[in-house]
Amino acid sequence: MMQIRQLTRSFATATTTTTSNIPIKSSLILSRTPIVTQDISEFEKLFYNYQEELERRLMWTFPKWFYFKKGTVAEREFSEAQNYPIPNARGVWFPQGNPDLKHGRDRRFKQEVILPKKHIESDNNNKEEDSDNDFDNVGRPIRANSRITKFDKENDQTSLERKLPRTLYLLVNQNGNWKFPSFNVLSENENSGLHKIAEDGLRIIGGDKINTWSVSNSPAAVIKYDSNNKIIHNTDNNDQLITREFLIKSHIIAGKFDLQKSNNSVSDFKWLVKEEIKDLVDISYYSKIDHLLSDI
Amino acid sequence: MFTVRSTVKTITAHVKPTQQLRYKRDKAGLNPQLERIVNQLSVMSAARKQPRLLKLCDEDYIKHRTVMKAWSLYRKNKIEHNESLLEKQYQSMNEAAAELQSINPKLYEIANEHQFGKRFPLEIRTPTDFPPRQIWFYDYFPKVDGSKQQ
């Protein structure tokens, strides 16, 4: 049985060895995934605010007696922090209708639960800054880092630390064209596969101090060029002169793309988001890669 | 009318207090254990905690309907856009695979090999609301291939 199988396999390889010399290229779409969460649009912001207000209006009254035992210091601090509404009283005219208080909440409106401040912030500003940078100090105030980095302000497009909520893509200026880095598939390196050729080529032009993770062995798209390096859109002609460029997707995880001086074909590189790519590359090239790039 | 307090009183009338009391507390209310049960049940009951019913006038109701409709349209467009993107990506993958198979079956075979043990890398970050102090790790050195790697 095994022999038969081997026999059929050998026949299979025999047929596949008749590959022609059609020029093939392997291209790498190297992306940096978002580091911070997506920015929400103005409409989404407004809608979420509306929903939250509705939810708060329809909220049950906060059961203070459950969380704070009567007569404790915590209960007193909590009670002091609240803004209690004015209760209804006979003979008093309320222009916005009579208050309807239950458990210290006006049931006609939302309840605002205010938490008492635990620690008093120091008045001295210098002292605060000192304690901010003192990472050994566990009691330092918690402050979130900015979502906009200095590279955003400088608009340094070669930096990996720009546009944190978006996916960045590596584009190189290869032989005068801005595109994803692409590499020739030669007969000697054909055995390693398209993904390996693309990953190895990236290390030749960008140094090997880069950690990448290719999404798949198989290509995400194909772009065809004619002999004049123009993109062909129709798929009928099976010409020997047509160059086929296969796009492989990959993520950068660590390290950096460091342009090697020894390489002549690549002169420049940029880390860009989708909209910036649209402005930079050829329209015909962009139409081929448009759907492969993330909107986020 | 049943209140939480009265029902608990009738159900648990036979439960004896475990805590030793100096004086008889018949009139002082429930014992501490029952008090706690009443407290916990009262959190779940709607009595005296529900807000007034929200009554919208016609204009406000139309506004509310408009907002919800706009949101559903926005969501629908977004989902449809994503679906069309996925469809296009699938088509282009298909096209690339067919092309590769026709021009170079060997590369096609390598491209379709099953990748055993392929996992998403642990080093990759999940997006957070705010960036870390060190945003990117630059000092990466490639692993020296040991006996495990080919």
GROMACS .gro file of C-alpha atoms in nm, chain A residues 9 13 16 19-20 22-24 32-38 41 43-44 47-48 50-51 54 57-63 65-67 98-100 102-103 105 107-109 135 140 144-147 149 151 159-161 164 185 189-195 197 208-211 213-222 224 235 237-238 244 246 249 251-256 274 288 290-293 295, chain B residues 36 38-56 60-61 63-75 78 81-82 84-115 118-143 150:
model
  194
    9ARG     CA    1   0.344   1.077  -0.513
   13THR     CA    2   0.606   1.552  -0.835
   16THR     CA    3   0.489   1.954  -1.104
   19THR     CA    4   0.730   2.480  -1.386
   20SER     CA    5   0.796   2.752  -1.637
   22ILE     CA    6   0.715   3.292  -1.519
   23PRO     CA    7   0.844   3.578  -1.303
   24ILE     CA    8   0.694   3.570  -0.953
   32ARG     CA    9   0.170   4.704   1.345
   33THR     CA   10  -0.154   4.622   1.528
   34PRO     CA   11  -0.321   4.896   1.737
   35ILE     CA   12  -0.168   4.959   2.078
   36VAL     CA   13  -0.462   5.145   2.227
   37THR     CA   14  -0.835   5.097   2.172
   38GLN     CA   15  -1.013   5.247   1.877
   41SER     CA   16  -1.662   5.879   1.659
   43PHE     CA   17  -2.189   6.020   1.684
   44GLU     CA   18  -2.101   5.714   1.891
   47PHE     CA   19  -2.526   5.803   2.152
   48TYR     CA   20  -2.345   5.635   2.439
   50TYR     CA   21  -2.773   5.941   2.570
   51GLN     CA   22  -2.798   5.575   2.663
   54LEU     CA   23  -3.146   5.704   3.013
   57ARG     CA   24  -3.277   5.794   3.500
   58LEU     CA   25  -3.434   5.447   3.512
   59MET     CA   26  -3.194   5.317   3.778
   60TRP     CA   27  -3.322   5.185   4.108
   61THR     CA   28  -3.223   5.386   4.410
   62PHE     CA   29  -2.877   5.302   4.542
   63PRO     CA   30  -2.925   5.086   4.857
   65TRP     CA   31  -2.805   5.067   5.392
   66PHE     CA   32  -2.671   4.753   5.226
   67TYR     CA   33  -2.321   4.887   5.161
   98ASN     CA   34  -4.343   6.841   4.390
   99PRO     CA   35  -4.038   6.637   4.489
  100ASP     CA   36  -4.104   6.267   4.537
  102LYS     CA   37  -3.776   5.785   4.865
  103HIS     CA   38  -3.456   5.675   5.039
  105ARG     CA   39  -3.359   6.016   4.608
  107ARG     CA   40  -3.765   5.952   4.202
  108ARG     CA   41  -3.845   6.186   3.916
  109PHE     CA   42  -3.477   6.227   3.829
  135PHE     CA   43   0.796   5.442   4.044
  140ARG     CA   44   0.188   5.768   4.377
  144ALA     CA   45  -0.292   5.762   3.240
  145ASN     CA   46  -0.035   5.811   2.964
  146SER     CA   47  -0.134   6.020   2.666
  147ARG     CA   48  -0.282   5.847   2.363
  149THR     CA   49   0.273   6.054   2.141
  151PHE     CA   50   0.590   6.122   1.720
  159SER     CA   51   0.825   5.578   1.389
  160LEU     CA   52   0.637   5.275   1.518
  161GLU     CA   53   0.497   5.482   1.805
  164LEU     CA   54  -0.155   5.427   1.848
  185VAL     CA   55   1.113   3.444  -0.625
  189ASN     CA   56   1.487   2.982  -0.311
  190GLU     CA   57   1.160   2.848  -0.449
  191ASN     CA   58   1.156   2.552  -0.209
  192SER     CA   59   1.107   2.770   0.099
  193GLY     CA   60   0.767   2.909  -0.003
  194LEU     CA   61   0.632   3.257  -0.061
  195HIS     CA   62   0.598   3.352   0.306
  197ILE     CA   63   1.092   3.447   0.084
  208ASP     CA   64   1.737   4.099   1.127
  209LYS     CA   65   1.659   4.267   1.460
  210ILE     CA   66   1.290   4.241   1.390
  211ASN     CA   67   1.034   3.997   1.521
  213TRP     CA   68   0.464   3.677   1.277
  214SER     CA   69   0.326   3.584   0.939
  215VAL     CA   70  -0.047   3.525   0.941
  216SER     CA   71  -0.047   3.246   0.686
  217ASN     CA   72   0.160   3.061   0.430
  218SER     CA   73  -0.087   3.140   0.161
  219PRO     CA   74  -0.107   3.473  -0.020
  220ALA     CA   75  -0.385   3.723   0.052
  221ALA     CA   76  -0.396   3.868  -0.298
  222VAL     CA   77  -0.219   3.878  -0.631
  224LYS     CA   78  -0.025   4.138  -1.204
  235THR     CA   79  -0.736   3.815  -1.561
  237ASN     CA   80  -0.415   3.661  -2.053
  238ASN     CA   81  -0.168   3.402  -1.933
  244ARG     CA   82   0.276   3.820  -1.059
  246PHE     CA   83   0.171   3.769  -0.428
  249LYS     CA   84   0.027   3.931   0.552
  251HIS     CA   85   0.256   4.145   1.192
  252ILE     CA   86   0.552   4.312   1.355
  253ILE     CA   87   0.579   4.217   1.721
  254ALA     CA   88   0.907   4.360   1.839
  255GLY     CA   89   1.222   4.523   1.709
  256LYS     CA   90   1.232   4.779   1.435
  274LYS     CA   91  -0.479   5.340   0.540
  288LYS     CA   92  -0.575   4.631  -0.554
  290ASP     CA   93  -0.776   4.870  -0.058
  291HIS     CA   94  -0.976   4.581   0.089
  292LEU     CA   95  -0.670   4.424   0.255
  293LEU     CA   96  -0.608   4.721   0.485
  295ASP     CA   97  -1.004   5.076   0.872
  332ARG     CA   98  -2.899   4.069   5.764
  334VAL     CA   99  -3.390   4.127   5.546
  335ASN     CA  100  -3.122   4.370   5.441
  336GLN     CA  101  -3.005   4.148   5.158
  337LEU     CA  102  -3.353   4.074   5.033
  338SER     CA  103  -3.442   4.441   5.038
  339VAL     CA  104  -3.165   4.511   4.790
  340MET     CA  105  -3.332   4.279   4.540
  341SER     CA  106  -3.685   4.402   4.597
  342ALA     CA  107  -3.818   4.694   4.399
  343ALA     CA  108  -4.011   4.841   4.691
  344ARG     CA  109  -3.948   5.212   4.732
  345LYS     CA  110  -3.645   5.194   4.500
  346GLN     CA  111  -3.803   5.219   4.157
  347PRO     CA  112  -3.795   5.555   3.983
  348ARG     CA  113  -4.104   5.724   3.848
  349LEU     CA  114  -4.220   5.601   3.507
  350LEU     CA  115  -4.055   5.789   3.222
  351LYS     CA  116  -4.329   5.976   3.038
  352LEU     CA  117  -4.216   6.129   2.713
  356ASP     CA  118  -3.947   6.373   2.288
  357TYR     CA  119  -4.074   6.034   2.180
  359LYS     CA  120  -3.667   6.241   1.906
  360HIS     CA  121  -3.598   5.914   2.085
  361ARG     CA  122  -3.721   5.713   1.788
  362THR     CA  123  -3.500   5.918   1.555
  363VAL     CA  124  -3.194   5.861   1.769
  364MET     CA  125  -3.252   5.486   1.786
  365LYS     CA  126  -3.318   5.464   1.413
  366ALA     CA  127  -3.000   5.657   1.336
  367TRP     CA  128  -2.803   5.425   1.560
  368SER     CA  129  -2.944   5.111   1.401
  369LEU     CA  130  -2.868   5.247   1.053
  370TYR     CA  131  -2.516   5.333   1.159
  371ARG     CA  132  -2.465   4.982   1.296
  374LYS     CA  133  -2.089   4.930   0.956
  377HIS     CA  134  -1.923   4.735   0.512
  378ASN     CA  135  -1.729   4.480   0.717
  380SER     CA  136  -1.832   4.329   0.202
  381LEU     CA  137  -1.466   4.370   0.302
  382LEU     CA  138  -1.452   4.009   0.416
  383GLU     CA  139  -1.615   3.899   0.092
  384LYS     CA  140  -1.357   4.091  -0.112
  385GLN     CA  141  -1.071   3.950   0.094
  386TYR     CA  142  -1.200   3.600   0.040
  387GLN     CA  143  -1.232   3.659  -0.335
  388SER     CA  144  -0.879   3.795  -0.363
  389MET     CA  145  -0.739   3.501  -0.163
  390ASN     CA  146  -0.921   3.264  -0.392
  391GLU     CA  147  -0.793   3.444  -0.698
  392ALA     CA  148  -0.435   3.439  -0.569
  393ALA     CA  149  -0.454   3.070  -0.485
  394ALA     CA  150  -0.591   2.981  -0.829
  395GLU     CA  151  -0.326   3.192  -0.998
  396LEU     CA  152  -0.048   3.034  -0.795
  397GLN     CA  153  -0.173   2.686  -0.867
  398SER     CA  154  -0.179   2.751  -1.240
  399ILE     CA  155   0.169   2.903  -1.265
  400ASN     CA  156   0.367   2.726  -0.995
  401PRO     CA  157   0.211   2.416  -0.834
  402LYS     CA  158   0.512   2.365  -0.609
  403LEU     CA  159   0.475   2.703  -0.440
  404TYR     CA  160   0.103   2.640  -0.421
  405GLU     CA  161   0.165   2.317  -0.235
  406ILE     CA  162   0.395   2.489   0.014
  407ALA     CA  163   0.144   2.768   0.061
  408ASN     CA  164  -0.127   2.521   0.151
  409GLU     CA  165   0.073   2.302   0.386
  410HIS     CA  166  -0.090   2.264   0.725
  411GLN     CA  167   0.097   2.467   0.984
  414LYS     CA  168   0.073   2.760   1.473
  415ARG     CA  169  -0.041   2.992   1.750
  416PHE     CA  170  -0.095   3.360   1.789
  417PRO     CA  171   0.224   3.498   1.947
  418LEU     CA  172   0.216   3.569   2.319
  419GLU     CA  173   0.428   3.881   2.280
  420ILE     CA  174   0.163   4.069   2.083
  421ARG     CA  175  -0.035   4.323   2.287
  422THR     CA  176  -0.406   4.349   2.335
  423PRO     CA  177  -0.515   4.712   2.287
  424THR     CA  178  -0.574   4.898   2.610
  425ASP     CA  179  -0.740   5.235   2.676
  426PHE     CA  180  -0.407   5.402   2.744
  427PRO     CA  181  -0.056   5.318   2.622
  428PRO     CA  182   0.206   5.157   2.845
  429ARG     CA  183   0.510   5.351   2.966
  430GLN     CA  184   0.731   5.174   2.713
  431ILE     CA  185   0.520   5.179   2.399
  432TRP     CA  186   0.739   4.966   2.174
  433PHE     CA  187   1.008   4.708   2.245
  434TYR     CA  188   1.302   4.790   2.019
  435ASP     CA  189   1.589   4.586   2.162
  436TYR     CA  190   1.494   4.262   1.998
  437PHE     CA  191   1.759   4.010   1.907
  438PRO     CA  192   1.669   3.708   1.697
  439LYS     CA  193   1.692   3.372   1.870
  446GLN     CA  194   1.561   2.324   1.168
   0.00000   0.00000   0.00000
